[in-house]
Amino acid sequence: MAASLHKKILSIACEQVKSAACRTAVSRSIHSSAVCYKNYAARIRVGKGDKPVTYEEALHPHHIGHRKGWLSQHTSNLHGEGGTSDRVVEDVFIRRFMFGTFHGCLANELVIKRRGNMLIICALMLQKLPPQKYYFFIGYTEELLSHFYKCPVKLEIQTLEDKVVYKYL
Amino acid sequence: CSAAKQPSSTVSGNLKSSPACYQFSYSNLSLSATLLSGSEEKIIIPKMKTWNAEAVLQALASTVNRDTTASNYVFQDDSYLTPRTSREFKLYYLSQESGRNAAKYFINTFPRYFQKDFAEPHIPCLMPETLELQIDEVSERALTECIQLRKVKAAVDMFDQLTQMGSPVSLDLTNDLLDLICLYGDQEPAQDVPPEQRTNDMVRQRWQMNNNAERIFNMMPEPNSCSYGALIRGMVKHGSIPKAFIMYNDMLNNQLTADVHTFNALISAAPYLKEKYSEKWDLIIDLLKQMAYQKVKPNVLTFNAVLKALQRCGALGRVQAFPVLNEMKALGIGLSTTLLTPVHINFMCKVLYFRSPEMYIYYITEIILCVGLIFCLDTKDMEQAYKLQSLLDIGENWKLLGDSFHQSVYYGRFFNLLCMMEHVDVVLKWYRELSPSLFYPNSQRMRDLFQALDMDNRLDIIPQIWKDIKRMGHDNNTELVEEMLSLMAREKHKPEVQQSFAECALDVKTLYKQTDYGRVQLNWSASSLIFLHLIPNCLPLFMSINKVPLILGHFLGHLFKLEQNLCFLIYSEYLLKQFLDCIQMNNNSEQLKGIDLCLEFPPPSFFVHESSLTLQVHARRSNTLIETTPHLPNILCWNSSPLFLLQDDLISYHNTYC
């Protein structure tokens, strides 16, 4: 009861803030999400010892640059270069897109490289589907993402029999 | 040991050390090694390599050529995803194309998600295509848009609406509309299909009587030469030839001059109008004369049309083609290969090759190569064939090979010629270069290859070729497999070669047993005798390989099953003897298991009894009698036939050991 009342007040307050903001022609609205703790992101917790885990998953984010490489390679993070946030958003979309298109076939995280104006998506796949189906998806993905991002998109696929297990946690 | 290790680390760690130092560490190593091991093993120091001044450049240059181990660039570089046969090649290529078409469908159906244009400069091919009409009103602009979007019916309706409203449509626009209608024959344009995906059942539309084009034409107050031209070309394209010529005459009566495109259309239609060869040729000459009279300059397409037309003129055409080509050469016109189909090229090749080899060479760059190669094949001319092949490396000539089917035909013929004419080393070099990156040899080509190997006595390579055959999926081709086995079994070779042959034969054997879903199982046939030939030569070797006696026993058992063929039986008896001889030489349980399998199937009734004796003798001699007693019931049934009764033998055996 109290919670719903709180919610109501919060929503009314939000609306007022929004409308106030609109009146001054600078629009900013409150964006809220679930809490994302930094000490939980991309970290795998030790369990009973029966869960197979790949090298990528097993190493925690502070190992990036020491024992792990980067999954996304572009020059926007260099001094004087722009478009960082755009690249990040593109990467997120590409990862979700590939995860959905090649559902159940991805063996590991994608590696996204940007060379010149080309976008190269390197993926490790499992040999779950017959090759002609892979080629159908590859043609579809390349064409769709090229039109979406207005740049040539190439896929480089390597197939494996099984996921490569680094350890069991 | 650690003392020995130290010098080696200096050697490996210090690559830039001077040669003197290098030598010193190694000698140190050899000394300590001798001290430790006490043996006199000499460590051979390799000679220092001297590199050519251009070695780096040469190494880099070797990477620039086509990679002969890689498949086509459209495929992914992964062994699971690389096509191994031509069927897989086509399948994977077409599935990738269909994926692209699916994506294009989504992009054109939901263009609002792909409109954001942040490419600098603008890339038009990556924007969604606007296939829908944007302009709603009835106006000339709308008509122009319809024409651009190739919407035939909508354009005609728009035109009718405009004329009904009373606003006259300009002459140019009317001409455009006529062009559109005539191009598509008053039907909606078919979906744009690339050459690879085109099937043979795309039928040409027929020209209908009194269709929209004629109606609009008749409505026009003053048709000009463009209008006439559009109509004539449309009629020729869609098969209504006499009307086209009537229209042409009309045009001449109105003192209008036709342009070069119209003439091209008329020339290509000329053979369909008349029956006799001479009349056809006269008509073509007539048209050409009129062209000259109206001062219309012929272009490449004109000559193409003339040559195409000459094809239908039979023998007369062949005679006349020659001066036509001379004329073309004089005018400096090349041939437009995209318009000539292989049949036309075939015709031209015939003309050129036999009449004038020099001309042939002049045009050689522009003739589709697979057809040119036919003549090399007929005349066994390797030099020409090599010239043709080298031409493929120049510029854009690889496009002349056409689609994958024509490409495979060309390379197949080239390889055939090579196998016939050249030494086996050259053949093998080309084989490594061409397959599997450029073409997938079919079973006929593999047989050619075997013949070439046979001619030059390089049969030792057969096991490697067998691996390729398996990879390409020709291993279910009985004749090919049997030919290979017969080549292997024909004569005795060196022991290592025999060893490899034996392993290869065993591999083949497994194919006879496999009953995988989707695989064609090789049948035991009378010609499998060839396989039997192999065994005597290799039998001693077979025995040394593990598990072989087992397999052989099973094999022989199978032989006993096939009672139909007499030769089989006699031969199998011979084999059994050999088999048993070998067994007697080496004596272990594996062989006994082999015998076990042999005896699973009782031999046919008139099997000579000596072998059964041998078996018994062996059973008696060996110490492992307990294993051999299961044989007894079988031996009994063997000997139940009235032809051979060895009762005493049997009874004594039975009494002693059971």
PDB file of C-alpha atoms in Angstrom, chain B residues 387-483:
ATOM      1  CA  LYS B 387      47.972 -20.044 -74.199  1.00  0.00           C
ATOM      2  CA  LEU B 388      44.292 -20.103 -73.357  1.00  0.00           C
ATOM      3  CA  GLN B 389      45.047 -20.888 -69.757  1.00  0.00           C
ATOM      4  CA  SER B 390      47.566 -18.071 -69.453  1.00  0.00           C
ATOM      5  CA  LEU B 391      45.046 -15.661 -70.905  1.00  0.00           C
ATOM      6  CA  LEU B 392      42.859 -16.288 -67.926  1.00  0.00           C
ATOM      7  CA  ASP B 393      45.405 -14.585 -65.754  1.00  0.00           C
ATOM      8  CA  ILE B 394      45.306 -11.385 -67.741  1.00  0.00           C
ATOM      9  CA  GLY B 395      43.053  -8.650 -66.518  1.00  0.00           C
ATOM     10  CA  GLU B 396      39.418  -9.478 -66.326  1.00  0.00           C
ATOM     11  CA  ASN B 397      39.440 -12.490 -68.590  1.00  0.00           C
ATOM     12  CA  TRP B 398      38.472 -14.771 -65.752  1.00  0.00           C
ATOM     13  CA  LYS B 399      34.982 -13.427 -66.194  1.00  0.00           C
ATOM     14  CA  LEU B 400      34.847 -15.080 -69.592  1.00  0.00           C
ATOM     15  CA  LEU B 401      34.539 -18.429 -67.907  1.00  0.00           C
ATOM     16  CA  GLY B 402      30.991 -17.677 -66.966  1.00  0.00           C
ATOM     17  CA  ASP B 403      29.197 -19.326 -64.109  1.00  0.00           C
ATOM     18  CA  SER B 404      30.381 -22.284 -62.093  1.00  0.00           C
ATOM     19  CA  PHE B 405      28.988 -24.839 -64.524  1.00  0.00           C
ATOM     20  CA  HIS B 406      30.893 -23.487 -67.513  1.00  0.00           C
ATOM     21  CA  GLN B 407      33.932 -23.096 -65.362  1.00  0.00           C
ATOM     22  CA  SER B 408      33.824 -26.733 -64.361  1.00  0.00           C
ATOM     23  CA  VAL B 409      33.372 -27.762 -67.977  1.00  0.00           C
ATOM     24  CA  TYR B 410      36.400 -25.712 -69.030  1.00  0.00           C
ATOM     25  CA  TYR B 411      38.680 -27.010 -66.318  1.00  0.00           C
ATOM     26  CA  GLY B 412      37.441 -30.527 -66.842  1.00  0.00           C
ATOM     27  CA  ARG B 413      38.369 -30.395 -70.507  1.00  0.00           C
ATOM     28  CA  PHE B 414      41.695 -28.764 -69.763  1.00  0.00           C
ATOM     29  CA  PHE B 415      42.530 -31.432 -67.251  1.00  0.00           C
ATOM     30  CA  ASN B 416      41.463 -34.141 -69.683  1.00  0.00           C
ATOM     31  CA  LEU B 417      43.811 -32.740 -72.288  1.00  0.00           C
ATOM     32  CA  LEU B 418      46.628 -32.551 -69.782  1.00  0.00           C
ATOM     33  CA  CYS B 419      46.176 -36.142 -68.697  1.00  0.00           C
ATOM     34  CA  MET B 420      46.257 -37.304 -72.282  1.00  0.00           C
ATOM     35  CA  MET B 421      49.226 -35.348 -73.468  1.00  0.00           C
ATOM     36  CA  GLU B 422      51.542 -34.419 -70.686  1.00  0.00           C
ATOM     37  CA  HIS B 423      53.959 -36.187 -68.405  1.00  0.00           C
ATOM     38  CA  VAL B 424      52.568 -37.190 -65.038  1.00  0.00           C
ATOM     39  CA  ASP B 425      54.637 -34.638 -63.106  1.00  0.00           C
ATOM     40  CA  VAL B 426      53.076 -31.820 -65.082  1.00  0.00           C
ATOM     41  CA  VAL B 427      49.662 -33.397 -64.626  1.00  0.00           C
ATOM     42  CA  LEU B 428      50.139 -33.613 -60.887  1.00  0.00           C
ATOM     43  CA  LYS B 429      51.350 -30.046 -60.683  1.00  0.00           C
ATOM     44  CA  TRP B 430      48.249 -28.803 -62.458  1.00  0.00           C
ATOM     45  CA  TYR B 431      46.098 -31.126 -60.373  1.00  0.00           C
ATOM     46  CA  ARG B 432      47.404 -29.581 -57.168  1.00  0.00           C
ATOM     47  CA  GLU B 433      46.906 -26.142 -58.595  1.00  0.00           C
ATOM     48  CA  LEU B 434      43.439 -26.529 -59.987  1.00  0.00           C
ATOM     49  CA  SER B 435      41.663 -28.751 -57.505  1.00  0.00           C
ATOM     50  CA  PRO B 436      40.085 -28.167 -55.090  1.00  0.00           C
ATOM     51  CA  SER B 437      40.249 -24.410 -55.329  1.00  0.00           C
ATOM     52  CA  LEU B 438      39.077 -23.930 -58.897  1.00  0.00           C
ATOM     53  CA  PHE B 439      37.211 -27.015 -59.908  1.00  0.00           C
ATOM     54  CA  TYR B 440      35.977 -30.296 -58.510  1.00  0.00           C
ATOM     55  CA  PRO B 441      36.976 -33.159 -60.778  1.00  0.00           C
ATOM     56  CA  ASN B 442      34.257 -35.670 -61.480  1.00  0.00           C
ATOM     57  CA  SER B 443      34.846 -39.403 -61.532  1.00  0.00           C
ATOM     58  CA  GLN B 444      35.699 -39.374 -65.238  1.00  0.00           C
ATOM     59  CA  ARG B 445      38.540 -36.925 -64.624  1.00  0.00           C
ATOM     60  CA  MET B 446      39.816 -39.080 -61.807  1.00  0.00           C
ATOM     61  CA  ARG B 447      39.962 -42.018 -64.160  1.00  0.00           C
ATOM     62  CA  ASP B 448      41.913 -39.889 -66.610  1.00  0.00           C
ATOM     63  CA  LEU B 449      44.275 -39.120 -63.782  1.00  0.00           C
ATOM     64  CA  PHE B 450      44.694 -42.798 -63.010  1.00  0.00           C
ATOM     65  CA  GLN B 451      45.463 -43.470 -66.649  1.00  0.00           C
ATOM     66  CA  ALA B 452      48.099 -40.776 -66.620  1.00  0.00           C
ATOM     67  CA  LEU B 453      49.641 -42.249 -63.492  1.00  0.00           C
ATOM     68  CA  ASP B 454      49.603 -45.653 -65.107  1.00  0.00           C
ATOM     69  CA  MET B 455      51.330 -44.455 -68.230  1.00  0.00           C
ATOM     70  CA  ASP B 456      54.256 -43.026 -66.352  1.00  0.00           C
ATOM     71  CA  ASN B 457      54.462 -45.646 -63.663  1.00  0.00           C
ATOM     72  CA  ARG B 458      53.663 -43.484 -60.702  1.00  0.00           C
ATOM     73  CA  LEU B 459      51.162 -45.824 -59.129  1.00  0.00           C
ATOM     74  CA  ASP B 460      52.614 -45.199 -55.694  1.00  0.00           C
ATOM     75  CA  ILE B 461      50.664 -41.978 -55.448  1.00  0.00           C
ATOM     76  CA  ILE B 462      47.355 -43.821 -55.631  1.00  0.00           C
ATOM     77  CA  PRO B 463      46.690 -43.851 -51.861  1.00  0.00           C
ATOM     78  CA  GLN B 464      46.954 -40.052 -51.771  1.00  0.00           C
ATOM     79  CA  ILE B 465      44.583 -39.764 -54.710  1.00  0.00           C
ATOM     80  CA  TRP B 466      42.239 -42.097 -52.876  1.00  0.00           C
ATOM     81  CA  LYS B 467      42.089 -39.612 -50.022  1.00  0.00           C
ATOM     82  CA  ASP B 468      41.079 -36.930 -52.487  1.00  0.00           C
ATOM     83  CA  ILE B 469      38.457 -39.218 -53.988  1.00  0.00           C
ATOM     84  CA  LYS B 470      36.963 -39.812 -50.578  1.00  0.00           C
ATOM     85  CA  ARG B 471      36.917 -36.114 -49.853  1.00  0.00           C
ATOM     86  CA  MET B 472      35.171 -35.344 -53.122  1.00  0.00           C
ATOM     87  CA  GLY B 473      32.546 -37.971 -52.515  1.00  0.00           C
ATOM     88  CA  HIS B 474      33.354 -40.231 -55.472  1.00  0.00           C
ATOM     89  CA  ASP B 475      33.921 -43.232 -53.262  1.00  0.00           C
ATOM     90  CA  ASN B 476      30.483 -44.623 -53.965  1.00  0.00           C
ATOM     91  CA  ASN B 477      31.321 -44.933 -57.648  1.00  0.00           C
ATOM     92  CA  THR B 478      31.924 -48.643 -58.072  1.00  0.00           C
ATOM     93  CA  GLU B 479      33.803 -48.468 -61.378  1.00  0.00           C
ATOM     94  CA  LEU B 480      36.204 -45.882 -60.129  1.00  0.00           C
ATOM     95  CA  VAL B 481      36.972 -47.820 -56.978  1.00  0.00           C
ATOM     96  CA  GLU B 482      37.414 -51.043 -58.862  1.00  0.00           C
ATOM     97  CA  GLU B 483      39.685 -49.430 -61.399  1.00  0.00           C
TER      98      GLU B 483
END
